[in-house]
Coordinates of C-alpha atoms and ligand atoms in Angstrom, one line a residue:
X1245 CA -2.9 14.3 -63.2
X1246 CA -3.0 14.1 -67.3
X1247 CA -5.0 12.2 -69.4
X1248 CA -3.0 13.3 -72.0
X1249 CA 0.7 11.8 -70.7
X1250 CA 1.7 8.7 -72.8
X1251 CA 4.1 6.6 -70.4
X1252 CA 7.0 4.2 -72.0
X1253 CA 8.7 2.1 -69.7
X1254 CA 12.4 0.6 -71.7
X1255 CA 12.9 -3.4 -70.7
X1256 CA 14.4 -4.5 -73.6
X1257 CA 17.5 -4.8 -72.4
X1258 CA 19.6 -8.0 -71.9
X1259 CA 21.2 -6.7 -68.2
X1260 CA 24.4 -9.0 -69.0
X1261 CA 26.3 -8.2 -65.8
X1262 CA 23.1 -9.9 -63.5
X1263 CA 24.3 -13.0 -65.4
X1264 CA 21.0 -14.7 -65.0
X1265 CA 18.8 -16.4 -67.0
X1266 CA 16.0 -14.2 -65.6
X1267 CA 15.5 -11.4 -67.7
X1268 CA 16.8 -8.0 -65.7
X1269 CA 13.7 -6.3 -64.8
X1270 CA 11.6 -9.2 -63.4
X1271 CA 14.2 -9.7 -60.8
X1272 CA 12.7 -9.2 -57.5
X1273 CA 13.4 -6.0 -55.2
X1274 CA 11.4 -5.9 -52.2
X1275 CA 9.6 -9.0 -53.3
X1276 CA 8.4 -7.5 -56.6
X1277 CA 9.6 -7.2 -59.9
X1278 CA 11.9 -4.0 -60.9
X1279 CA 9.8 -3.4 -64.1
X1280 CA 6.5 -3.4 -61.3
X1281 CA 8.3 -0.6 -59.0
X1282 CA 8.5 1.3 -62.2
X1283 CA 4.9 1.0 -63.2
X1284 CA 3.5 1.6 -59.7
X1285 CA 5.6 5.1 -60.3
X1286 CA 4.1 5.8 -63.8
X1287 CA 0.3 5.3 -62.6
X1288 CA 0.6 7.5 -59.5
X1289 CA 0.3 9.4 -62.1
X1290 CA -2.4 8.8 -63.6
X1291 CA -1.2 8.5 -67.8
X1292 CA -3.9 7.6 -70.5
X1293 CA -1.7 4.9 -72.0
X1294 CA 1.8 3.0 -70.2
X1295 CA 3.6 0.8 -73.0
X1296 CA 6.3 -1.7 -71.6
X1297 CA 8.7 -2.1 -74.7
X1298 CA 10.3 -5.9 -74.2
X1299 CA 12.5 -8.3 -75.8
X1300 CA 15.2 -9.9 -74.3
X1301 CA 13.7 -12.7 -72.4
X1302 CA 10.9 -12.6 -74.8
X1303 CA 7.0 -13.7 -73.7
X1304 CA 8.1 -14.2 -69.9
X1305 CA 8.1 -10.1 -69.5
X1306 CA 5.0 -9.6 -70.4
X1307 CA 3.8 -12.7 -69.1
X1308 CA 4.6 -11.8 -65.6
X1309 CA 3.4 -8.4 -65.5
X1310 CA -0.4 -8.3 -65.0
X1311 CA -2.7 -5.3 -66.0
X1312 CA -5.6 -4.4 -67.9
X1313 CA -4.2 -1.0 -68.2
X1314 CA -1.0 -2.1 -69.7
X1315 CA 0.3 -2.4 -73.2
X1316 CA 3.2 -4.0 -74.6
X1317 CA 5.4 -3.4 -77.7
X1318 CA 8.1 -5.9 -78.8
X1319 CA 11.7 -4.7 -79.5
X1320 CA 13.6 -7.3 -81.5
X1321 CA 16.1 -6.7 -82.3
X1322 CA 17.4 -4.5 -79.6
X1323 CA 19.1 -1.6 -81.6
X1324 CA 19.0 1.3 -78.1
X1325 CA 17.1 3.4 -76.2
X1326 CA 15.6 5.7 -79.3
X1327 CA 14.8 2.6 -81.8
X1328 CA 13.1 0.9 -78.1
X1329 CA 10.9 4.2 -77.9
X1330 CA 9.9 4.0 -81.8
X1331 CA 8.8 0.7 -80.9
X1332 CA 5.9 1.9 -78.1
X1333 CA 5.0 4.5 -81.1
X1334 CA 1.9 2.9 -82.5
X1335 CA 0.4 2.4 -78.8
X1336 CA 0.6 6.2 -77.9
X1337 CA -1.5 9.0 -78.3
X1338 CA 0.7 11.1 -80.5
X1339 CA -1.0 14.3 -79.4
X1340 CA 0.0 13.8 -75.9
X1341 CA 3.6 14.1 -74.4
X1342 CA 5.8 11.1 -73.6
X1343 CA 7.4 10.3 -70.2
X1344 CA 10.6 7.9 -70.8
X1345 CA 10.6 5.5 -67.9
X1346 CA 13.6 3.0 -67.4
X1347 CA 12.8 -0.6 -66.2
X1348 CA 15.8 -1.2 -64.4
X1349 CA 15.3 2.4 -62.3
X1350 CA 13.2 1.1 -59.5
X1351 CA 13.4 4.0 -56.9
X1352 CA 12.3 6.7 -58.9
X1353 CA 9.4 8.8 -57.1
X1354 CA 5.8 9.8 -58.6
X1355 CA 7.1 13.8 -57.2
X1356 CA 10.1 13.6 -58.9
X1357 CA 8.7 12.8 -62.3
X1358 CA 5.5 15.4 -61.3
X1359 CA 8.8 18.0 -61.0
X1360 CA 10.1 17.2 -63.8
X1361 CA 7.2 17.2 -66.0
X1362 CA 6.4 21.1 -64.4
X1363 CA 9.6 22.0 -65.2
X1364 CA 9.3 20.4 -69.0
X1365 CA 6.7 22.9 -69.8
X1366 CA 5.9 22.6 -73.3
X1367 CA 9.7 21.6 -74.2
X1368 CA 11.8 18.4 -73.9
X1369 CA 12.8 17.5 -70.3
X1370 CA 15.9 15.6 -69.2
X1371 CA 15.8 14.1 -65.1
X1372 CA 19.3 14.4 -64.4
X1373 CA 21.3 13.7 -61.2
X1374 CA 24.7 14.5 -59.9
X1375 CA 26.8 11.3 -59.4
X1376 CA 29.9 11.5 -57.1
X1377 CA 30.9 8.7 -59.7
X1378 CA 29.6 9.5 -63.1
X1379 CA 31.5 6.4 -64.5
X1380 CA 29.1 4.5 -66.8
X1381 CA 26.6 7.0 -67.6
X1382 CA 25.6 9.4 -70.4
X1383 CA 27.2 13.1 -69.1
X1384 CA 24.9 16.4 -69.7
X1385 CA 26.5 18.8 -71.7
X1386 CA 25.8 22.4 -71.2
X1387 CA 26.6 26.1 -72.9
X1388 CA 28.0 28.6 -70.7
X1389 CA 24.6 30.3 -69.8
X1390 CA 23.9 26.9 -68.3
X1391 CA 21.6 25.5 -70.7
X1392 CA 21.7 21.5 -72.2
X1393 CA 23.5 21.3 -75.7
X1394 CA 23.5 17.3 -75.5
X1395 CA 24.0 14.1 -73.6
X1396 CA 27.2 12.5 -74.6
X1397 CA 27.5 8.6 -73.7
X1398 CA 30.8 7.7 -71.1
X1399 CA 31.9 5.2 -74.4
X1400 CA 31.8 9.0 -76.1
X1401 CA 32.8 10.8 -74.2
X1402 CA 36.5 12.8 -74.6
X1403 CA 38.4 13.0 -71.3
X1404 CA 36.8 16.3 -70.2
X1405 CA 33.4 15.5 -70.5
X1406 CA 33.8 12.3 -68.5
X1407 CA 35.1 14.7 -65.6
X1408 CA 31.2 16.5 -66.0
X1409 CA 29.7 14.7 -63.1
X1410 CA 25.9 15.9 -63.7
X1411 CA 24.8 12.8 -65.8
X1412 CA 21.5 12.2 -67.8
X1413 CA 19.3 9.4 -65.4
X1414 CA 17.7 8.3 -68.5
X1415 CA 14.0 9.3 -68.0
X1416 CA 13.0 11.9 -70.6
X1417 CA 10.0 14.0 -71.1
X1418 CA 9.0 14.1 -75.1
X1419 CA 7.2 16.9 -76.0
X1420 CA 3.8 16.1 -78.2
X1421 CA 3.5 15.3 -81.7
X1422 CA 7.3 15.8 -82.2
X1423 CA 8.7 12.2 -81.5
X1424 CA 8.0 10.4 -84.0
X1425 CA 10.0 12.9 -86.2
X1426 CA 12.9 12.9 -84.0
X1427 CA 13.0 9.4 -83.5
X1428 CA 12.6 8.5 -86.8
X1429 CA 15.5 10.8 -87.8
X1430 CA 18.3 9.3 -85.1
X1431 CA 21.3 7.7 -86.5
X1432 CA 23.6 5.2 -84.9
X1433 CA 27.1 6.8 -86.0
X1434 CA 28.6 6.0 -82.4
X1435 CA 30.7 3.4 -80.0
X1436 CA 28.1 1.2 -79.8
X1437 CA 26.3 1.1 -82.9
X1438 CA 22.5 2.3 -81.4
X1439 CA 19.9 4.6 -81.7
X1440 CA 20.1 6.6 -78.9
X1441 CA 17.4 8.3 -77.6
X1442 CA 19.6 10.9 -76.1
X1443 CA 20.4 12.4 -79.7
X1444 CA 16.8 13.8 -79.7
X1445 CA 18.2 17.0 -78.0
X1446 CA 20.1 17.8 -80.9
X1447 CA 17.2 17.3 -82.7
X1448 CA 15.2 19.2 -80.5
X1449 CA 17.5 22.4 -80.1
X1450 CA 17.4 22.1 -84.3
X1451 CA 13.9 22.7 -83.7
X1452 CA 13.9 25.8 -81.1
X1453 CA 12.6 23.5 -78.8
X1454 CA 13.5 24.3 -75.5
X1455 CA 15.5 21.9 -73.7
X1456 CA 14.9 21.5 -70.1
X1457 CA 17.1 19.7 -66.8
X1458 CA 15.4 19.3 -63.6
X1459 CA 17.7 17.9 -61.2
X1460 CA 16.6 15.2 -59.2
X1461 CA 17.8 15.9 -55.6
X1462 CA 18.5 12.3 -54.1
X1463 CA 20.8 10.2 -56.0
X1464 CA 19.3 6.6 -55.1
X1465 CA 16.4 7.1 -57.1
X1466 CA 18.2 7.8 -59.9
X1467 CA 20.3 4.5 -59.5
X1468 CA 19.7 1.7 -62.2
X1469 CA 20.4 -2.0 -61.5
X1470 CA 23.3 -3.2 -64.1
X1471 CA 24.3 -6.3 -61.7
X1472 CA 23.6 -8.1 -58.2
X1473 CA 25.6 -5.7 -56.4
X1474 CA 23.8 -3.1 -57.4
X1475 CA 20.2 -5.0 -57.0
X1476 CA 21.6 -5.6 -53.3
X1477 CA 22.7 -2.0 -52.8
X1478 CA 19.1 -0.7 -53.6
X1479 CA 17.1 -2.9 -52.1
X1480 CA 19.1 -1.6 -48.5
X1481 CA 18.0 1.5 -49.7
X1482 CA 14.6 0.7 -50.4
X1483 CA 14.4 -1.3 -46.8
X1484 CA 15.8 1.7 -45.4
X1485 CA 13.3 3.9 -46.4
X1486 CA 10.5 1.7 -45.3
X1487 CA 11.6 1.3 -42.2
X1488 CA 12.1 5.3 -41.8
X1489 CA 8.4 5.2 -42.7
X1490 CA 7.6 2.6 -39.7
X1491 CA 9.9 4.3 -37.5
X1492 CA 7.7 7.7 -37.8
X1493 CA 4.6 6.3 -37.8
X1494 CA 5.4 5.4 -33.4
X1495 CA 6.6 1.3 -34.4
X1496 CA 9.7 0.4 -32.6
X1497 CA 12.0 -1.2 -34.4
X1498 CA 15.3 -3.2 -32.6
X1499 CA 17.0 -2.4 -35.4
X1500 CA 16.2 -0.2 -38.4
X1501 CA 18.7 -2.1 -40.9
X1502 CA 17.6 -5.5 -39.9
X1503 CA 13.9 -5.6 -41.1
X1504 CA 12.7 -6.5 -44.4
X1505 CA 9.6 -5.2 -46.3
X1506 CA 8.8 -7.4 -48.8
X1507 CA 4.7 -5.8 -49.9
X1508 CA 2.8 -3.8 -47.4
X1509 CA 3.2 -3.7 -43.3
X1510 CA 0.6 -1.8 -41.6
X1511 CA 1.1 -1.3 -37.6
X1512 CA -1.3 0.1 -35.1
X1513 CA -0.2 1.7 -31.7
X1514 CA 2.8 0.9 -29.4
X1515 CA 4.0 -2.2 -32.0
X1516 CA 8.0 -3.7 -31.3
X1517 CA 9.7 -5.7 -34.0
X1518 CA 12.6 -7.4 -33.0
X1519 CA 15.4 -7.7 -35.4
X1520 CA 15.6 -10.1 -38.5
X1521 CA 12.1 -10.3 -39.1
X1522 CA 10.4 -10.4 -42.8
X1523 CA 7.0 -9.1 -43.7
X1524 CA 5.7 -10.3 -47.0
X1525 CA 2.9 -9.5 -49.2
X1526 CA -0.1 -7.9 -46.7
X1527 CA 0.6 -7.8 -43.0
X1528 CA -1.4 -6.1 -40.4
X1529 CA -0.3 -5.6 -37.1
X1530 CA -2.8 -4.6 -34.6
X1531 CA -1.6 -2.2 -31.3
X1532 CA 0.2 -3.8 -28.7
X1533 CA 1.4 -6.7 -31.3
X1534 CA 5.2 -7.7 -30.6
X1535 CA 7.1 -9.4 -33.3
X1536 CA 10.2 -11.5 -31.7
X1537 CA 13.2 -11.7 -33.7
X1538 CA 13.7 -13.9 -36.7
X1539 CA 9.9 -14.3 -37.7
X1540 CA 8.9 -14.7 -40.9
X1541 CA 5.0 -13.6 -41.9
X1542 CA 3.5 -13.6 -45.0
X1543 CA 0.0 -12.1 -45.9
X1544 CA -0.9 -12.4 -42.1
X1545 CA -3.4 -10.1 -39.8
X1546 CA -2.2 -10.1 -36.4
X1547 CA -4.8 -8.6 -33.7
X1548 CA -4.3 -6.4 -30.6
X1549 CA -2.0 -7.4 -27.6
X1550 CA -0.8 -10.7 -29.5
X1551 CA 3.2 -11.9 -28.7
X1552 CA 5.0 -13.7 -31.5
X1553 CA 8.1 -15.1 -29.6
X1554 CA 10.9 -15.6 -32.1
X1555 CA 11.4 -17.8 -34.7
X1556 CA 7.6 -17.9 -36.1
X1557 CA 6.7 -18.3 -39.7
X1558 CA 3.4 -17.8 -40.5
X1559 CA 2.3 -17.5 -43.3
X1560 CA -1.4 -16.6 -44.7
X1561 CA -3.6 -17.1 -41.4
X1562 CA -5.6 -14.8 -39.2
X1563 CA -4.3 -14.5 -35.5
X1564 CA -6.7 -13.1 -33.0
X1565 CA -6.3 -10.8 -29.9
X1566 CA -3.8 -11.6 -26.9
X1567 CA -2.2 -15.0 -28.3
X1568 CA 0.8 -15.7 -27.6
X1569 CA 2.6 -17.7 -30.1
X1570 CA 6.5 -19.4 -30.6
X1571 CA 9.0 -19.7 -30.3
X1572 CA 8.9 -21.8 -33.5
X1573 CA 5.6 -22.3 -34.2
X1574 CA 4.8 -23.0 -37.7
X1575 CA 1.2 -21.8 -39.1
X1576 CA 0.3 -22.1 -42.6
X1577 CA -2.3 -21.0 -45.2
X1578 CA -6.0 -21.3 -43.7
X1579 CA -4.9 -21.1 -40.0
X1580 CA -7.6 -18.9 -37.9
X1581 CA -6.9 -18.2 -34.2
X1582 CA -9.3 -16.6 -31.8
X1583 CA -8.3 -14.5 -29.2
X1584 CA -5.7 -15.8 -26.2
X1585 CA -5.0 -18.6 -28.3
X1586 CA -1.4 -20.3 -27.5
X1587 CA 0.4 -22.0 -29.7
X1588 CA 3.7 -23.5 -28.7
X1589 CA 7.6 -24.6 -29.7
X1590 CA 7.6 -26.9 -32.9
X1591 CA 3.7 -27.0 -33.2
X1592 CA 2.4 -26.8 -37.2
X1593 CA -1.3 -25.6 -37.9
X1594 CA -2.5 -25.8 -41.7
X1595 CA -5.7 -24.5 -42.7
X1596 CA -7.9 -25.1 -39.3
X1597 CA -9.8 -23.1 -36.6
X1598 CA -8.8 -22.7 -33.3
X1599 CA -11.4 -20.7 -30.9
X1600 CA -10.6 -18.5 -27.9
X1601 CA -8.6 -19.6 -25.3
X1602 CA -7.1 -22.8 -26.8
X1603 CA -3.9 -23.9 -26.5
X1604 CA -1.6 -26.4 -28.3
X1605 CA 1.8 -26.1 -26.4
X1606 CA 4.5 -28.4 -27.7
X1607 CA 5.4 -30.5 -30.6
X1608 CA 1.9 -30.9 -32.5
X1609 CA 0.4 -31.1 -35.9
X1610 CA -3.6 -29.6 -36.1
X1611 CA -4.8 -30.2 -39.9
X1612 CA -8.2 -29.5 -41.8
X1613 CA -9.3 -29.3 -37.8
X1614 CA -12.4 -27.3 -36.4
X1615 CA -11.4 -27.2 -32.5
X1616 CA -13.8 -24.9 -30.1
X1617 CA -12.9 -22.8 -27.3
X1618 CA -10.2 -24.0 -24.0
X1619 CA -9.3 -26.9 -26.0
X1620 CA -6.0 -28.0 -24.7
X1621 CA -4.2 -30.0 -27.0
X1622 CA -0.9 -32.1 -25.6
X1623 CA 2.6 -32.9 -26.6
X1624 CA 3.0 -35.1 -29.8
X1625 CA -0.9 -34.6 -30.6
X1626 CA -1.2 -34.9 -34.6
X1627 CA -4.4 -34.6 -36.8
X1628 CA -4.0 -37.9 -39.2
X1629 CA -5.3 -36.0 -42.0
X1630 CA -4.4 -37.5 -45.0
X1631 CA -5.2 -40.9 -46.0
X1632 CA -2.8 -41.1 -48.9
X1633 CA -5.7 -39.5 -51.2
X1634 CA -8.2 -37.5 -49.6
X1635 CA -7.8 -35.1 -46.8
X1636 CA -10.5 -35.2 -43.8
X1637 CA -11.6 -33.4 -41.2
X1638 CA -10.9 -33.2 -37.4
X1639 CA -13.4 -31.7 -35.5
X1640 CA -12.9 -31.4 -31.3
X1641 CA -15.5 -29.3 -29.6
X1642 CA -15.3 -26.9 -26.9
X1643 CA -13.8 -27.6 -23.4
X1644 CA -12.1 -30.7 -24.7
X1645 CA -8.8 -31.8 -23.4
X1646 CA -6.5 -33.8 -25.4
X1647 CA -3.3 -35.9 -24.0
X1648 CA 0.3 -35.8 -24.7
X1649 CA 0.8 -38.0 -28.3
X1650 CA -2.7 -39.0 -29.2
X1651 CA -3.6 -39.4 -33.3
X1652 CA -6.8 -38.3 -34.2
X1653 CA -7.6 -40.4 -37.4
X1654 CA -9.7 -38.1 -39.7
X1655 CA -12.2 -37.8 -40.1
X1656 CA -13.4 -37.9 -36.3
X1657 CA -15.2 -35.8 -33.9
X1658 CA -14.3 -35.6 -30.2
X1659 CA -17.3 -34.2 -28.1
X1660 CA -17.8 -31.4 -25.9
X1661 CA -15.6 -31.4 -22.6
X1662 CA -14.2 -35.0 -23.3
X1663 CA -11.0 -36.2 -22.1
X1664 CA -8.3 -38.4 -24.5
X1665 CA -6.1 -40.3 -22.6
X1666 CA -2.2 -39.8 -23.5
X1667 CA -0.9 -41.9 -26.1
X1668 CA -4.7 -43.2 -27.4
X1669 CA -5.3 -43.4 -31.2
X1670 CA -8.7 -42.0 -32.1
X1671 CA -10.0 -43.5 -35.0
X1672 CA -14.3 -43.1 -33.9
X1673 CA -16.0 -40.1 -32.7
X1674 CA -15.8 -39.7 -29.2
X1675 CA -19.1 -38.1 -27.4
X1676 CA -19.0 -34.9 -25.2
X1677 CA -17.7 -35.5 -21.8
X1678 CA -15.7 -38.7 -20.0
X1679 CA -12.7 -40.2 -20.8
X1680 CA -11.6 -42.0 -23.9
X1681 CA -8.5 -44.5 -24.3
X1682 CA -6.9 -47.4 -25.8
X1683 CA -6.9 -50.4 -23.8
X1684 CA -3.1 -51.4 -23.2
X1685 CA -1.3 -53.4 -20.7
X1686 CA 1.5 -51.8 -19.5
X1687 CA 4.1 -55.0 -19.2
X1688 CA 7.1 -55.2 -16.8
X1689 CA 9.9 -58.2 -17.4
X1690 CA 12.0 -57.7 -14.3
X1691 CA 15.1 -60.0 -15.2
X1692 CA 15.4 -58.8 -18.5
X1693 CA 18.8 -57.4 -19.6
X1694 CA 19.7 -55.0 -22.3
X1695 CA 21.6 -56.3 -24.4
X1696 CA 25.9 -55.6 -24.0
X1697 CA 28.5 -55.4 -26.4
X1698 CA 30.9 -57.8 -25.4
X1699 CA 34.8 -57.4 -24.0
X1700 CA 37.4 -57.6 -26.6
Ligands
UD1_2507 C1 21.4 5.0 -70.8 C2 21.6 6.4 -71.4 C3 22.6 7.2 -70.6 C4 22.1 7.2 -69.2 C5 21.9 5.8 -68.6 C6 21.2 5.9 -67.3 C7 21.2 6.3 -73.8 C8 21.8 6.2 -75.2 N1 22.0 6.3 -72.8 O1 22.6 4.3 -71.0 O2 22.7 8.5 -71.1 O3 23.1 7.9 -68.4 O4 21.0 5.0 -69.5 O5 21.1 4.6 -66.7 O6 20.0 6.4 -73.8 N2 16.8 -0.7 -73.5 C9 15.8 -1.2 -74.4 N3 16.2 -1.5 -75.6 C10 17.4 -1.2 -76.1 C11 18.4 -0.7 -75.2 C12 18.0 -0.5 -73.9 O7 14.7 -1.4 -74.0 O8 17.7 -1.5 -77.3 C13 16.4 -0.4 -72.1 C14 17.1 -1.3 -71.1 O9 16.3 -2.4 -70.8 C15 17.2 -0.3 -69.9 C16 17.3 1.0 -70.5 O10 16.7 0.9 -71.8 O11 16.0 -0.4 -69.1 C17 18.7 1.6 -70.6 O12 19.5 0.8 -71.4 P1 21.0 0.6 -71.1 O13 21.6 -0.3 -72.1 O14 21.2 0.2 -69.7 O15 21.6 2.1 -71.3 P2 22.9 2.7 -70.8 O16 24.0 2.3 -71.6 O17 23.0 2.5 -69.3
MG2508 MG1 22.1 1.0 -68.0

C-alpha cells in the first residue's frame, strides 16, 4: 500500500492478570505468538519500517520473533502507551504517518486498519469499537456535532463517561511529522501515573488537526488478551473463523467448534474431518482425504483418496494416494508413504520409506528403513535400529513378506520376494527370494505342572 506508513506494535507490557512467567505477547494463539498475529496484520500492509517496542520479559521478545524486516526498540522502564511510542521514535521515518498497533490485539484485520487509515486522511485516527461492556477500557469522548474531544481512561473516567460505551481499541493513526512533538509534550497527571498516548488528541485538536473515528464493525477484533480467559475466548473465535473458511471452501466438517487450526490447512475436493482433530503448522489434504476423529497432524501432505481412521498422529511425513491408515498409528518426522500404503493399530514409523502397496498392519516399529513395494510386514515386527550410539539402516526390498515378531538388527538387507519366518531375529542380510528363520526346537514336557498356590 504505502511505503511511507511507519508501523509500531506496543509489547511492553507486563500482562499481570496471565500470571505467567511468559511474557504476554509470546503466548501462543493458534499455535503462534500474539505479537506474530499482530505483525502478519501490519505487513499485509506493506509499511517501510514495523518497530516492536519491548521490555517486560526483556531479550526473550525479541528473541523469539524472527524478521529481517523487523526492528526493535527497548522500553525500560515502562512509563505507558505514549512514552512506549517515543521509544520506536528514532527507528521511524518521521515524514511518514504512524499506525499504533497493540501486541496483545491479535484479531485485528489488514481491511480494518486499510479503513481506518482512509478514513484518517491527513488527520489523527482513532479505531474505536462499541463494547456491550466497556468496563476496562479508555471511553471516546465526543462534542455534540459528533466529533472526538478525547479518550478518557475507565480509572478516569466520572460515572457518566463510564456509561459511554463506544471505547478507543487502542490502535491510532499519527499523522506525519507531528509525533514527536505531541509525544514529547504528554504529561502523566492521571490515576496511574503514565504517559498516555491517548492525550495526543488534545494535543492534536490544539493544533486544528482533525481528529478522526472509524468504527470498527466486529467487536472480536478489537478484543485484547489481559488474562487466560480471555486468550481462551479468542482463540474459539479465531478457530471459529477458520473453520467458516473450511466450511466455504466445500470441506465437511463433523463439527465446526471441534477443529483446531494451529498454521495453515489446505483441502482439496470432497475432504471430511471428523471432530477433535488438530492441524498444525502446514497441512495439505488432497481430494477425497478423510480425517477420523481425534487425529493429530503436524506439517503433513496427505494425497488423494487416503483414510486416516481415528486416533492418528502424524507428524512431518508425506502420505501418498489411497492409504489407509489408524486407528492409532503413530508416524513421525521423515516417514514417506506411497500410494495404498496401509499402516495399522499401534504401528510407529520414524523417518523411513515405504513404497506402494505395503502394508504394516499391527503393533510394529519401521526405523531408518528403505522397504519397496507389497512388502507385508507382521505383528510385533521392529527395525532394531539403534545400537546404543549409532542409528542403522534397514533396508527390505520389493515383494518381501515379513512374519509376525521378527527383529531386524540394523543394519541388514532382506532381498527381493524373501520370506522371514515368525518370530526369527535377523541380524545378516537375507538374499532375494526363499525362506529365512532361526533354528528352534519347539519343546513339549507333558507332566509338567504350573506351579499352585497352596490351601490355607
Ligand atoms: C489502553 C488505552 C485504552 C484502550 C485500551 C484498549 C491508553 C492510555 N489506554 O489501555 O484507552 O481502551 O488500551 O485495550 O493508551 N504497553 C507498552 N508500554 C507501556 C504500557 C503499555 O508497551 O508502558 C503496551 C502493552 O504491552 C499493550 C498495550 O501497550 O500491548 C496496551 O497497554 P495496557 O496497559 O494494556 O493499556 P490499557 O490500560 O488496557
Ligand atoms: Mg490492556
Amino acid at each position: 500500500m504505502t511505503a511511507a506508513l511507519n508501523v509500531v506494535v506496543l509489547a511492553a507490557g507486563m500482562g499481570k492478570r496471565m500470571r505467567s512467567r511468559l511474557p504476554k505477547v509470546l503466548h501462543p494463539l493458534a499455535g503462534r505468538p500474539l505479537l506474530e498475529h499482530v505483525i502478519e496484520a501490519a505487513r499485509a500492509l506493506k509499511p517501510g519500517r514495523i518497530c516492536v517496542v519491548y521490555g517486560h520479559g526483556g531479550e526473550t521478545v525479541p528473541r523469539a520473533i524472527q524478521g529481517a524486516d523487523l526492528v526493535f526498540a527497548l522500553q525500560e522502564p515502562q512509563r505507558g502507551t505514549g512514552h512506549a511510542v517515543q521509544q520506536a521514535l528514532p527507528e521511524l521515518a518521521p515524514d511518514a504517518a504512524t499506525l499504533v498497533l497493540y501486541g496483545d490485539v491479535p484479531l485485528v484485520r489488514p481491511e480494518t486498519l486499510t479503513s481506518l487509515i482512509e478514513a484518517s486522511g491527513d488527520g489523527l485516527g482513532v479505531l474505536t469499537v462499541a463494547l456491550e461492556d466497556p468496563t476496562g477500557y479508555g471511553r471516546i469522548l465526543r462534542d455534540r456535532e459528533g466529533r472526538i474531544t478525547g479518550i478518557v481512561e475507565d480509572k478516569d473516567a466520572s460515572p457518566a463517561q463510564r456509561a459511554v460505551r463506544e471505547v478507543n481499541t487502542g490502535i491510532m493513526l499519527l499523522p506525519a511529522a507531528r509525533a514527536a512533538r505531541w509525544l514529547g509534550a504528554l504529561k502523566n497527571d492521571n490515576a496511574q501515573g503514565e504517559y498516555y498516548l491517548t492525550d495526543v488528541i488534545g494535543l492534536a485538536l490544539g493544533d486544528a488537526v482533525p481528529v478522526k473515528g472509524f468504527q470498527c464493525g466486529s467487536e472480536w477484533e478489537a478484543l485484547g488478551v489481559n488474562s487466560k480467559a480471555q486468550l481462551a475466548q479468542l482463540e474459539r473465535i479465531f478457530q471459529r473463523r477458520q473453520a467458516e473458511l473450511l466450511l466455504a471452501q466445500g470441506v465437511t466438517l463433523a463439527d465446526p467448534a471441534r477443529i483446531d487450526v494451529r498454521g495453515s490447512l489446505s483441502a482439496g475436493d470432497d475432504v471430511r474431518i471428523d471432530v477433535s482433530c488438530v492441524f498444525e503448522g502446514s497441512v495439505r489434504l488432497g481430494n477425497d482425504v478423510s480425517i477420523g476423529a481425534n487425529c493429530v497432524l503436524s506439517n503433513v501432505t496427505v494425497a488423494d483418496g487416503t483414510e486416516i481412521l481415528p486416533f492418528c498422529h502424524i507428524d512431518g511425513a508425506e502420505i501418498g494416494a489411497r492409504c489407509r491408515m489408524g486407528p492409532f498409528s503413530r508416524i513421525r518426522p521423515g516417514a514417506r508413504l506411497g500410494d495404498e500404503v496401509h499402516i495399522g493399530n499401534f504401528v510407529e514409523v520414524k523417518a523411513s520409506e515405504l513404497g506402494h502397496g505395503s502394508k504394516a498392519n499391527h503393533l510394529a516399529y519401521v526405523g531408518d528403513s528403505v522397504i519397496g513395494s507389497n512388502v507385508n510386514i507382521g505383528a510385533g515386527t521392529i527395525t532394531c535400529n539403534f545400537d546404543g550410539a549409532y542409528k542403522h539402516r534397514t533396508v527390505i526390498e520389493d515383494e518381501v513378506h515379513i512374519g509376525s515378531d521378527v527383529q531386524l538388527v540394523a543394519p541388514v538387507t532382506v532381498g527381493r520376494g524373501a520370506t522371514v519366518g515368525a518370530g526369527t531375529t535377523v541380524w545378516r542380510d537375507v538374499p532375494p527370494g526363499g525362506l529365512v528363520l532361526n533354528s528352534k526346537d519347539q519343546v513339549h514336557r507333558p507332566q509338567w505342572q504350573r506351579p499352585r498356590k497352596k490351601q490355607p
